[in-house]
PDB file of C-alpha atoms in Angstrom:
ATOM      1  CA  MET A 181    -138.622  22.596 264.356  1.00  0.00           C
ATOM      2  CA  VAL A 182    -139.321  21.123 267.764  1.00  0.00           C
ATOM      3  CA  ASN A 183    -138.729  22.869 271.072  1.00  0.00           C
ATOM      4  CA  LEU A 184    -138.426  20.423 273.926  1.00  0.00           C
ATOM      5  CA  PRO A 185    -140.034  21.317 277.257  1.00  0.00           C
ATOM      6  CA  ARG A 186    -137.797  21.610 280.256  1.00  0.00           C
ATOM      7  CA  GLY A 187    -138.462  19.670 283.052  1.00  0.00           C
ATOM      8  CA  ALA A 188    -125.308 -19.890 271.255  1.00  0.00           C
ATOM      9  CA  ILE A 189    -126.611 -21.005 268.408  1.00  0.00           C
ATOM     10  CA  ARG A 190    -124.900 -24.184 267.463  1.00  0.00           C
ATOM     11  CA  PRO A 191    -123.171 -23.847 264.045  1.00  0.00           C
ATOM     12  CA  PRO A 192    -124.319 -26.008 261.127  1.00  0.00           C
ATOM     13  CA  ARG A 193    -122.581 -29.337 260.894  1.00  0.00           C
ATOM     14  CA  HIS A 194    -121.036 -28.668 257.487  1.00  0.00           C
ATOM     15  CA  ALA A 195    -118.067 -30.962 258.091  1.00  0.00           C
ATOM     16  CA  GLU A 196    -120.286 -33.950 258.954  1.00  0.00           C
ATOM     17  CA  ALA A 197    -122.493 -33.254 255.959  1.00  0.00           C
ATOM     18  CA  ARG A 198    -119.539 -33.160 253.585  1.00  0.00           C
ATOM     19  CA  HIS A 199    -118.137 -36.360 255.094  1.00  0.00           C
ATOM     20  CA  ALA A 200    -121.464 -38.165 254.713  1.00  0.00           C
ATOM     21  CA  GLU A 201    -121.766 -37.011 251.118  1.00  0.00           C
ATOM     22  CA  ALA A 202    -118.251 -38.216 250.327  1.00  0.00           C
ATOM     23  CA  CYS A 203    -119.090 -41.683 251.663  1.00  0.00           C
ATOM     24  CA  LEU A 204    -122.120 -42.125 249.381  1.00  0.00           C
ATOM     25  CA  PRO A 205    -121.315 -43.963 246.119  1.00  0.00           C
ATOM     26  CA  ASN A 206    -122.228 -42.527 242.704  1.00  0.00           C
ATOM     27  CA  VAL A 207    -123.607 -39.285 244.119  1.00  0.00           C
ATOM     28  CA  THR A 208    -123.443 -36.221 241.883  1.00  0.00           C
ATOM     29  CA  ARG A 209    -122.582 -33.149 243.911  1.00  0.00           C
ATOM     30  CA  PRO A 210    -124.793 -30.080 243.414  1.00  0.00           C
ATOM     31  CA  SER A 211    -121.951 -28.035 241.981  1.00  0.00           C
ATOM     32  CA  GLN A 212    -121.299 -30.498 239.163  1.00  0.00           C
ATOM     33  CA  SER A 213    -123.304 -32.094 236.402  1.00  0.00           C
ATOM     34  CA  ALA A 214    -123.251 -35.846 235.755  1.00  0.00           C
ATOM     35  CA  ASP A 215    -120.233 -35.621 233.418  1.00  0.00           C
ATOM     36  CA  GLY A 216    -118.209 -33.740 236.034  1.00  0.00           C
ATOM     37  CA  SER A 217    -118.521 -30.302 234.433  1.00  0.00           C
ATOM     38  CA  ALA A 218    -119.644 -27.256 236.387  1.00  0.00           C
ATOM     39  CA  SER A 219    -123.396 -26.887 236.768  1.00  0.00           C
ATOM     40  CA  PRO A 220    -125.231 -23.737 235.557  1.00  0.00           C
ATOM     41  CA  ALA A 221    -125.798 -22.694 239.182  1.00  0.00           C
ATOM     42  CA  SER A 222    -122.088 -23.005 239.944  1.00  0.00           C
ATOM     43  CA  SER A 223    -121.170 -21.019 236.831  1.00  0.00           C
ATOM     44  CA  LEU A 224    -123.645 -18.309 237.769  1.00  0.00           C
ATOM     45  CA  GLY A 225    -122.166 -18.074 241.245  1.00  0.00           C
ATOM     46  CA  ALA A 226    -118.670 -17.740 239.822  1.00  0.00           C
ATOM     47  CA  LEU A 227    -119.876 -15.032 237.435  1.00  0.00           C
ATOM     48  CA  GLU A 228    -121.520 -13.090 240.269  1.00  0.00           C
ATOM     49  CA  HIS A 229    -118.331 -13.344 242.315  1.00  0.00           C
ATOM     50  CA  SER A 230    -116.204 -12.143 239.404  1.00  0.00           C
ATOM     51  CA  THR A 231    -118.591  -9.249 238.804  1.00  0.00           C
ATOM     52  CA  ALA A 232    -118.445  -8.245 242.463  1.00  0.00           C
ATOM     53  CA  VAL A 233    -114.644  -8.344 242.410  1.00  0.00           C
ATOM     54  CA  ALA A 234    -114.544  -6.252 239.240  1.00  0.00           C
ATOM     55  CA  LYS A 235    -116.913  -3.677 240.727  1.00  0.00           C
ATOM     56  CA  GLY A 236    -114.807  -3.489 243.873  1.00  0.00           C
ATOM     57  CA  ILE A 237    -111.636  -2.891 241.864  1.00  0.00           C
ATOM     58  CA  ALA A 238    -113.377  -0.247 239.744  1.00  0.00           C
ATOM     59  CA  LYS A 239    -114.729   1.494 242.852  1.00  0.00           C
ATOM     60  CA  ARG A 240    -111.294   1.635 244.443  1.00  0.00           C
ATOM     61  CA  GLY A 241    -109.769   2.904 241.203  1.00  0.00           C
ATOM     62  CA  ILE A 242    -112.357   5.687 240.873  1.00  0.00           C
ATOM     63  CA  ASP A 243    -111.840   6.610 244.535  1.00  0.00           C
ATOM     64  CA  VAL A 244    -108.087   6.957 243.919  1.00  0.00           C
ATOM     65  CA  LEU A 245    -108.639   9.177 240.868  1.00  0.00           C
ATOM     66  CA  PHE A 246    -111.209  11.271 242.728  1.00  0.00           C
ATOM     67  CA  SER A 247    -108.856  11.700 245.676  1.00  0.00           C
ATOM     68  CA  ALA A 248    -106.073  12.823 243.319  1.00  0.00           C
ATOM     69  CA  LYS A 249    -108.446  15.293 241.665  1.00  0.00           C
ATOM     70  CA  CYS A 250    -109.423  16.764 245.053  1.00  0.00           C
ATOM     71  CA  ALA A 251    -105.780  17.055 246.072  1.00  0.00           C
ATOM     72  CA  LEU A 252    -105.002  18.878 242.815  1.00  0.00           C
ATOM     73  CA  LEU A 253    -107.912  21.294 243.288  1.00  0.00           C
ATOM     74  CA  ARG A 254    -106.796  22.033 246.844  1.00  0.00           C
ATOM     75  CA  GLY A 255    -103.222  22.540 245.654  1.00  0.00           C
ATOM     76  CA  LEU A 256    -104.416  25.034 243.040  1.00  0.00           C
ATOM     77  CA  GLY A 257    -106.510  26.855 245.628  1.00  0.00           C
ATOM     78  CA  ILE A 258    -109.787  26.102 243.837  1.00  0.00           C
ATOM     79  CA  ILE A 259    -111.269  24.370 246.887  1.00  0.00           C
ATOM     80  CA  ASP A 260    -110.247  24.650 250.529  1.00  0.00           C
ATOM     81  CA  PHE A 261    -111.985  21.643 252.029  1.00  0.00           C
ATOM     82  CA  SER A 262    -111.628  17.862 252.045  1.00  0.00           C
ATOM     83  CA  LEU A 263    -114.122  15.368 250.690  1.00  0.00           C
ATOM     84  CA  PRO A 264    -115.016  11.742 251.421  1.00  0.00           C
ATOM     85  CA  PRO A 265    -114.254   9.049 248.829  1.00  0.00           C
ATOM     86  CA  ASN A 266    -116.263   9.195 245.629  1.00  0.00           C
ATOM     87  CA  HIS A 267    -118.394   6.121 246.420  1.00  0.00           C
ATOM     88  CA  ILE A 268    -119.481   7.635 249.755  1.00  0.00           C
ATOM     89  CA  LEU A 269    -120.191  11.045 248.237  1.00  0.00           C
ATOM     90  CA  ARG A 270    -122.391   9.488 245.529  1.00  0.00           C
ATOM     91  CA  ARG A 271    -124.657   7.817 248.105  1.00  0.00           C
ATOM     92  CA  THR A 272    -126.169  11.248 248.576  1.00  0.00           C
ATOM     93  CA  SER A 273    -127.771  13.362 245.858  1.00  0.00           C
ATOM     94  CA  SER A 274    -124.339  14.936 245.310  1.00  0.00           C
ATOM     95  CA  HIS A 275    -122.532  13.546 242.272  1.00  0.00           C
ATOM     96  CA  THR A 276    -120.159  16.491 241.884  1.00  0.00           C
ATOM     97  CA  ILE A 277    -117.857  18.421 244.209  1.00  0.00           C
ATOM     98  CA  ARG A 278    -119.764  21.635 243.584  1.00  0.00           C
ATOM     99  CA  HIS A 279    -123.119  20.067 244.432  1.00  0.00           C
ATOM    100  CA  TYR A 280    -121.650  18.475 247.571  1.00  0.00           C
ATOM    101  CA  TYR A 281    -120.541  21.888 248.817  1.00  0.00           C
ATOM    102  CA  GLU A 282    -123.544  23.932 247.714  1.00  0.00           C
ATOM    103  CA  SER A 283    -126.230  21.451 248.780  1.00  0.00           C
ATOM    104  CA  GLY A 284    -124.576  21.101 252.168  1.00  0.00           C
ATOM    105  CA  LEU A 285    -124.636  24.878 252.550  1.00  0.00           C
ATOM    106  CA  THR A 286    -128.230  25.363 251.379  1.00  0.00           C
ATOM    107  CA  THR A 287    -129.500  22.633 253.705  1.00  0.00           C
ATOM    108  CA  PHE A 288    -127.436  23.653 256.745  1.00  0.00           C
ATOM    109  CA  LEU A 289    -128.020  27.419 256.687  1.00  0.00           C
ATOM    110  CA  PRO A 290    -131.801  27.175 257.298  1.00  0.00           C
ATOM    111  CA  ILE A 291    -131.085  24.884 260.245  1.00  0.00           C
ATOM    112  CA  ALA A 292    -128.518  27.280 261.691  1.00  0.00           C
ATOM    113  CA  THR A 293    -130.836  30.248 261.115  1.00  0.00           C
ATOM    114  CA  ALA A 294    -133.741  28.503 262.838  1.00  0.00           C
ATOM    115  CA  ALA A 295    -131.517  27.448 265.735  1.00  0.00           C
ATOM    116  CA  VAL A 296    -130.293  31.002 266.321  1.00  0.00           C
ATOM    117  CA  THR A 297    -133.844  32.334 265.982  1.00  0.00           C
ATOM    118  CA  PHE A 298    -134.995  29.952 268.711  1.00  0.00           C
ATOM    119  CA  GLY A 299    -132.203  31.046 271.023  1.00  0.00           C
ATOM    120  CA  VAL A 300    -129.546  28.379 270.504  1.00  0.00           C
ATOM    121  CA  PRO A 301    -126.179  30.032 271.347  1.00  0.00           C
ATOM    122  CA  MET A 302    -124.191  28.832 268.334  1.00  0.00           C
ATOM    123  CA  ASP A 303    -121.249  31.030 269.342  1.00  0.00           C
ATOM    124  CA  GLN A 304    -120.737  29.045 272.540  1.00  0.00           C
ATOM    125  CA  PRO A 305    -119.298  25.528 273.141  1.00  0.00           C
ATOM    126  CA  ILE A 306    -122.686  23.844 273.062  1.00  0.00           C
ATOM    127  CA  LYS A 307    -123.116  20.206 272.041  1.00  0.00           C
ATOM    128  CA  VAL A 308    -124.580  19.689 268.547  1.00  0.00           C
ATOM    129  CA  LEU A 309    -125.516  16.312 267.046  1.00  0.00           C
ATOM    130  CA  ASP A 310    -125.686  15.680 263.284  1.00  0.00           C
ATOM    131  CA  PHE A 311    -128.055  12.687 263.311  1.00  0.00           C
ATOM    132  CA  ALA A 312    -127.512  10.384 260.301  1.00  0.00           C
ATOM    133  CA  CYS A 313    -124.689  12.565 259.004  1.00  0.00           C
ATOM    134  CA  GLY A 314    -124.047  10.513 255.857  1.00  0.00           C
ATOM    135  CA  ALA A 315    -121.212  11.953 253.773  1.00  0.00           C
ATOM    136  CA  GLY A 316    -120.880  14.985 256.062  1.00  0.00           C
ATOM    137  CA  ARG A 317    -122.320  17.660 253.767  1.00  0.00           C
ATOM    138  CA  GLN A 318    -123.796  19.697 256.633  1.00  0.00           C
ATOM    139  CA  LEU A 319    -120.978  18.793 259.018  1.00  0.00           C
ATOM    140  CA  LEU A 320    -118.548  20.574 256.707  1.00  0.00           C
ATOM    141  CA  HIS A 321    -120.359  23.882 257.190  1.00  0.00           C
ATOM    142  CA  LEU A 322    -121.103  23.376 260.869  1.00  0.00           C
ATOM    143  CA  THR A 323    -117.395  23.017 261.647  1.00  0.00           C
ATOM    144  CA  ARG A 324    -116.404  25.915 259.382  1.00  0.00           C
ATOM    145  CA  LEU A 325    -119.061  28.428 260.443  1.00  0.00           C
ATOM    146  CA  TYR A 326    -119.246  27.485 264.135  1.00  0.00           C
ATOM    147  CA  PRO A 327    -115.819  26.118 265.137  1.00  0.00           C
ATOM    148  CA  GLY A 328    -116.539  26.726 268.829  1.00  0.00           C
ATOM    149  CA  VAL A 329    -119.346  24.171 269.173  1.00  0.00           C
ATOM    150  CA  GLN A 330    -118.759  20.607 270.327  1.00  0.00           C
ATOM    151  CA  ALA A 331    -119.820  18.683 267.234  1.00  0.00           C
ATOM    152  CA  TYR A 332    -121.031  15.081 267.287  1.00  0.00           C
ATOM    153  CA  ALA A 333    -122.150  12.903 264.386  1.00  0.00           C
ATOM    154  CA  CYS A 334    -123.615   9.444 263.908  1.00  0.00           C
ATOM    155  CA  ASP A 335    -124.673   7.270 260.989  1.00  0.00           C
ATOM    156  CA  ILE A 336    -125.409   3.623 260.232  1.00  0.00           C
ATOM    157  CA  ARG A 337    -122.592   3.515 257.657  1.00  0.00           C
ATOM    158  CA  ALA A 338    -119.383   2.598 259.456  1.00  0.00           C
ATOM    159  CA  ASP A 339    -117.198   3.337 256.411  1.00  0.00           C
ATOM    160  CA  ALA A 340    -118.586   6.870 256.138  1.00  0.00           C
ATOM    161  CA  ILE A 341    -117.963   7.412 259.855  1.00  0.00           C
ATOM    162  CA  ALA A 342    -114.354   6.210 259.500  1.00  0.00           C
ATOM    163  CA  HIS A 343    -113.678   8.801 256.802  1.00  0.00           C
ATOM    164  CA  LEU A 344    -115.413  11.577 258.731  1.00  0.00           C
ATOM    165  CA  GLN A 345    -113.241  10.773 261.735  1.00  0.00           C
ATOM    166  CA  ARG A 346    -110.224  11.294 259.493  1.00  0.00           C
ATOM    167  CA  LEU A 347    -111.546  14.485 257.877  1.00  0.00           C
ATOM    168  CA  TYR A 348    -112.870  16.044 261.108  1.00  0.00           C
ATOM    169  CA  PRO A 349    -110.735  14.860 264.039  1.00  0.00           C
ATOM    170  CA  SER A 350    -112.417  17.365 266.368  1.00  0.00           C
ATOM    171  CA  VAL A 351    -115.855  15.838 265.693  1.00  0.00           C
ATOM    172  CA  LYS A 352    -116.890  12.919 267.885  1.00  0.00           C
ATOM    173  CA  ALA A 353    -118.339  10.608 265.218  1.00  0.00           C
ATOM    174  CA  CYS A 354    -119.628   7.084 265.743  1.00  0.00           C
ATOM    175  CA  ALA A 355    -121.613   4.400 263.939  1.00  0.00           C
ATOM    176  CA  ASN A 356    -125.007   3.344 265.243  1.00  0.00           C
ATOM    177  CA  LYS A 357    -127.496   0.591 264.438  1.00  0.00           C
ATOM    178  CA  PHE A 358    -130.631   1.090 262.352  1.00  0.00           C
ATOM    179  CA  ASP A 359    -132.767   0.879 265.501  1.00  0.00           C
ATOM    180  CA  PRO A 360    -132.255   2.768 268.789  1.00  0.00           C
ATOM    181  CA  PRO A 361    -130.552   3.336 271.132  1.00  0.00           C
ATOM    182  CA  LEU A 362    -127.838   5.856 270.341  1.00  0.00           C
ATOM    183  CA  PRO A 363    -124.549   5.595 272.282  1.00  0.00           C
ATOM    184  CA  PHE A 364    -125.133   8.882 274.117  1.00  0.00           C
ATOM    185  CA  PRO A 365    -126.353   9.658 277.647  1.00  0.00           C
ATOM    186  CA  ASP A 366    -129.661  11.282 278.462  1.00  0.00           C
ATOM    187  CA  GLY A 367    -129.863  15.043 277.913  1.00  0.00           C
ATOM    188  CA  ALA A 368    -126.547  15.264 276.084  1.00  0.00           C
ATOM    189  CA  PHE A 369    -127.254  17.779 273.297  1.00  0.00           C
ATOM    190  CA  ASP A 370    -128.298  21.408 272.983  1.00  0.00           C
ATOM    191  CA  LEU A 371    -129.118  21.080 269.277  1.00  0.00           C
ATOM    192  CA  ILE A 372    -129.939  18.006 267.181  1.00  0.00           C
ATOM    193  CA  TYR A 373    -130.499  18.226 263.455  1.00  0.00           C
ATOM    194  CA  SER A 374    -131.028  15.807 260.585  1.00  0.00           C
ATOM    195  CA  VAL A 375    -131.585  16.402 256.881  1.00  0.00           C
ATOM    196  CA  SER A 376    -134.382  14.385 255.287  1.00  0.00           C
ATOM    197  CA  VAL A 377    -133.599  11.270 257.305  1.00  0.00           C
ATOM    198  CA  PHE A 378    -137.229  10.917 258.299  1.00  0.00           C
ATOM    199  CA  SER A 379    -138.171  10.983 254.610  1.00  0.00           C
ATOM    200  CA  HIS A 380    -136.674   7.485 254.422  1.00  0.00           C
ATOM    201  CA  LEU A 381    -138.133   6.011 257.606  1.00  0.00           C
ATOM    202  CA  SER A 382    -141.421   4.205 257.910  1.00  0.00           C
ATOM    203  CA  GLU A 383    -143.944   5.553 260.372  1.00  0.00           C
ATOM    204  CA  GLN A 384    -143.075   2.689 262.749  1.00  0.00           C
ATOM    205  CA  ASP A 385    -139.337   3.464 262.577  1.00  0.00           C
ATOM    206  CA  ALA A 386    -140.005   7.168 263.024  1.00  0.00           C
ATOM    207  CA  ARG A 387    -141.990   6.396 266.180  1.00  0.00           C
ATOM    208  CA  LEU A 388    -138.921   4.575 267.508  1.00  0.00           C
ATOM    209  CA  TRP A 389    -136.447   7.338 266.726  1.00  0.00           C
ATOM    210  CA  LEU A 390    -138.360  10.417 267.854  1.00  0.00           C
ATOM    211  CA  PRO A 391    -138.441   9.336 271.534  1.00  0.00           C
ATOM    212  CA  GLU A 392    -134.755   8.384 271.282  1.00  0.00           C
ATOM    213  CA  LEU A 393    -133.814  11.841 270.021  1.00  0.00           C
ATOM    214  CA  PHE A 394    -135.968  13.292 272.812  1.00  0.00           C
ATOM    215  CA  ARG A 395    -133.975  11.171 275.285  1.00  0.00           C
ATOM    216  CA  VAL A 396    -130.538  12.458 274.221  1.00  0.00           C
ATOM    217  CA  ALA A 397    -131.736  16.083 273.940  1.00  0.00           C
ATOM    218  CA  ARG A 398    -131.166  18.397 276.869  1.00  0.00           C
ATOM    219  CA  PRO A 399    -134.374  19.803 278.393  1.00  0.00           C
ATOM    220  CA  GLY A 400    -135.064  23.094 276.668  1.00  0.00           C
ATOM    221  CA  SER A 401    -132.950  22.192 273.633  1.00  0.00           C
ATOM    222  CA  THR A 402    -133.916  22.399 269.961  1.00  0.00           C
ATOM    223  CA  LEU A 403    -134.454  19.730 267.308  1.00  0.00           C
ATOM    224  CA  CYS A 404    -134.355  20.629 263.595  1.00  0.00           C
ATOM    225  CA  LEU A 405    -135.590  17.647 261.593  1.00  0.00           C
ATOM    226  CA  THR A 406    -136.223  18.199 257.882  1.00  0.00           C
ATOM    227  CA  PHE A 407    -138.305  15.878 255.701  1.00  0.00           C
ATOM    228  CA  ASN A 408    -140.089  15.766 252.363  1.00  0.00           C
ATOM    229  CA  SER A 409    -143.184  17.905 251.914  1.00  0.00           C
ATOM    230  CA  ASN A 410    -145.679  18.506 249.139  1.00  0.00           C
ATOM    231  CA  ASN A 411    -143.255  21.050 247.699  1.00  0.00           C
ATOM    232  CA  SER A 412    -140.192  18.769 247.559  1.00  0.00           C
ATOM    233  CA  LEU A 413    -142.257  15.813 246.392  1.00  0.00           C
ATOM    234  CA  GLY A 414    -143.645  18.028 243.623  1.00  0.00           C
ATOM    235  CA  VAL A 415    -140.120  18.915 242.493  1.00  0.00           C
ATOM    236  CA  ASN A 416    -139.131  15.236 242.400  1.00  0.00           C
ATOM    237  CA  LEU A 417    -142.370  14.339 240.654  1.00  0.00           C
ATOM    238  CA  ARG A 418    -141.763  16.864 237.876  1.00  0.00           C
ATOM    239  CA  ALA A 419    -138.174  15.610 237.569  1.00  0.00           C
ATOM    240  CA  GLY A 420    -139.466  12.078 237.042  1.00  0.00           C
ATOM    241  CA  LYS A 421    -137.935  10.758 240.262  1.00  0.00           C
ATOM    242  CA  LEU A 422    -141.294   9.843 241.825  1.00  0.00           C
ATOM    243  CA  SER A 423    -144.638   8.586 240.617  1.00  0.00           C
ATOM    244  CA  ASN A 424    -148.044  10.119 241.240  1.00  0.00           C
ATOM    245  CA  SER A 425    -148.658   7.443 243.867  1.00  0.00           C
ATOM    246  CA  ALA A 426    -146.229   9.216 246.232  1.00  0.00           C
ATOM    247  CA  ALA A 427    -148.278  12.414 246.192  1.00  0.00           C
ATOM    248  CA  ASP A 428    -151.486  10.372 246.476  1.00  0.00           C
ATOM    249  CA  GLN A 429    -150.133   8.515 249.506  1.00  0.00           C
ATOM    250  CA  LEU A 430    -149.145  11.768 251.208  1.00  0.00           C
ATOM    251  CA  GLN A 431    -152.545  13.273 250.450  1.00  0.00           C
ATOM    252  CA  GLN A 432    -154.543  10.256 251.663  1.00  0.00           C
ATOM    253  CA  HIS A 433    -152.474   9.115 254.651  1.00  0.00           C
ATOM    254  CA  GLY A 434    -150.487  12.217 255.588  1.00  0.00           C
ATOM    255  CA  PHE A 435    -147.291  10.154 255.490  1.00  0.00           C
ATOM    256  CA  PHE A 436    -144.901   9.059 252.743  1.00  0.00           C
ATOM    257  CA  PHE A 437    -141.478   7.481 252.728  1.00  0.00           C
ATOM    258  CA  ASP A 438    -139.234   5.837 250.140  1.00  0.00           C
ATOM    259  CA  ALA A 439    -139.671   2.137 250.936  1.00  0.00           C
ATOM    260  CA  ASP A 440    -136.915   1.018 248.536  1.00  0.00           C
ATOM    261  CA  ILE A 441    -134.284   3.280 250.076  1.00  0.00           C
ATOM    262  CA  ALA A 442    -135.449   2.486 253.603  1.00  0.00           C
ATOM    263  CA  GLY A 443    -135.278  -1.266 252.977  1.00  0.00           C
ATOM    264  CA  PHE A 444    -131.809  -1.002 251.439  1.00  0.00           C
ATOM    265  CA  GLU A 445    -130.484   1.083 254.323  1.00  0.00           C
ATOM    266  CA  LYS A 446    -131.992  -1.276 256.894  1.00  0.00           C
ATOM    267  CA  LYS A 447    -130.356  -4.306 255.251  1.00  0.00           C
ATOM    268  CA  THR A 448    -127.051  -2.446 255.050  1.00  0.00           C
ATOM    269  CA  ALA A 449    -127.233  -1.595 258.738  1.00  0.00           C
ATOM    270  CA  ALA A 450    -128.016  -5.221 259.605  1.00  0.00           C
ATOM    271  CA  ASP A 451    -124.898  -6.335 257.734  1.00  0.00           C
ATOM    272  CA  LEU A 452    -122.586  -4.037 259.725  1.00  0.00           C
TER     273      LEU A 452
END
């Protein structure tokens, strides 16, 4: 919990290269062996492409089945909320509908409680930012419990943002880059929260984002930023999700982050 004080690169010449290669006699192209058959590298590339296509088809098929399941549950009155596609939901720790709902509630309620304790008027049309909103687990409960606030959300995943815009038309959601700045003016928000985002940022990236969140926070506003601690790392360690080196790094350096997840997310953001 933080209380803020008041106060033209030229393209490669592929065509010329292909033309020059075609003019050379008796040259074996890289994609073929000497007898004209496909080379191992070419076959491997075709296999990787076929695998990617198959995975894409399977993902879309599972998303369709998951969407039908959610529609059936809503029709039967078992659930009364919408969910993102299955592949977006599974990017989080939530692999079931129940966990999506319950984990969103158990992570949002402490934030809301802390905000109210520190004087944030959640019953008024204040501006609240869900920083790195992901699949919208906390956003679901923010909009249900405090419908009067002006909710904003941002994330590096443009596909997740597109679905959140469909699920929550009243929420102003947008995609952002992995590095600052955010597309918001100075002093825009009365409350900014994020759930374990800083657990996946390096110390250098965290030092970039903290001043940026300070910039878009209104003077006197509140920031609720959760992150891994000795307690949560201990739970993951006992569950076999982390090695002892994580606890050792936190103990020795006072800082730990998941480099694999951070690197993957940074590459994903760069590809947007």
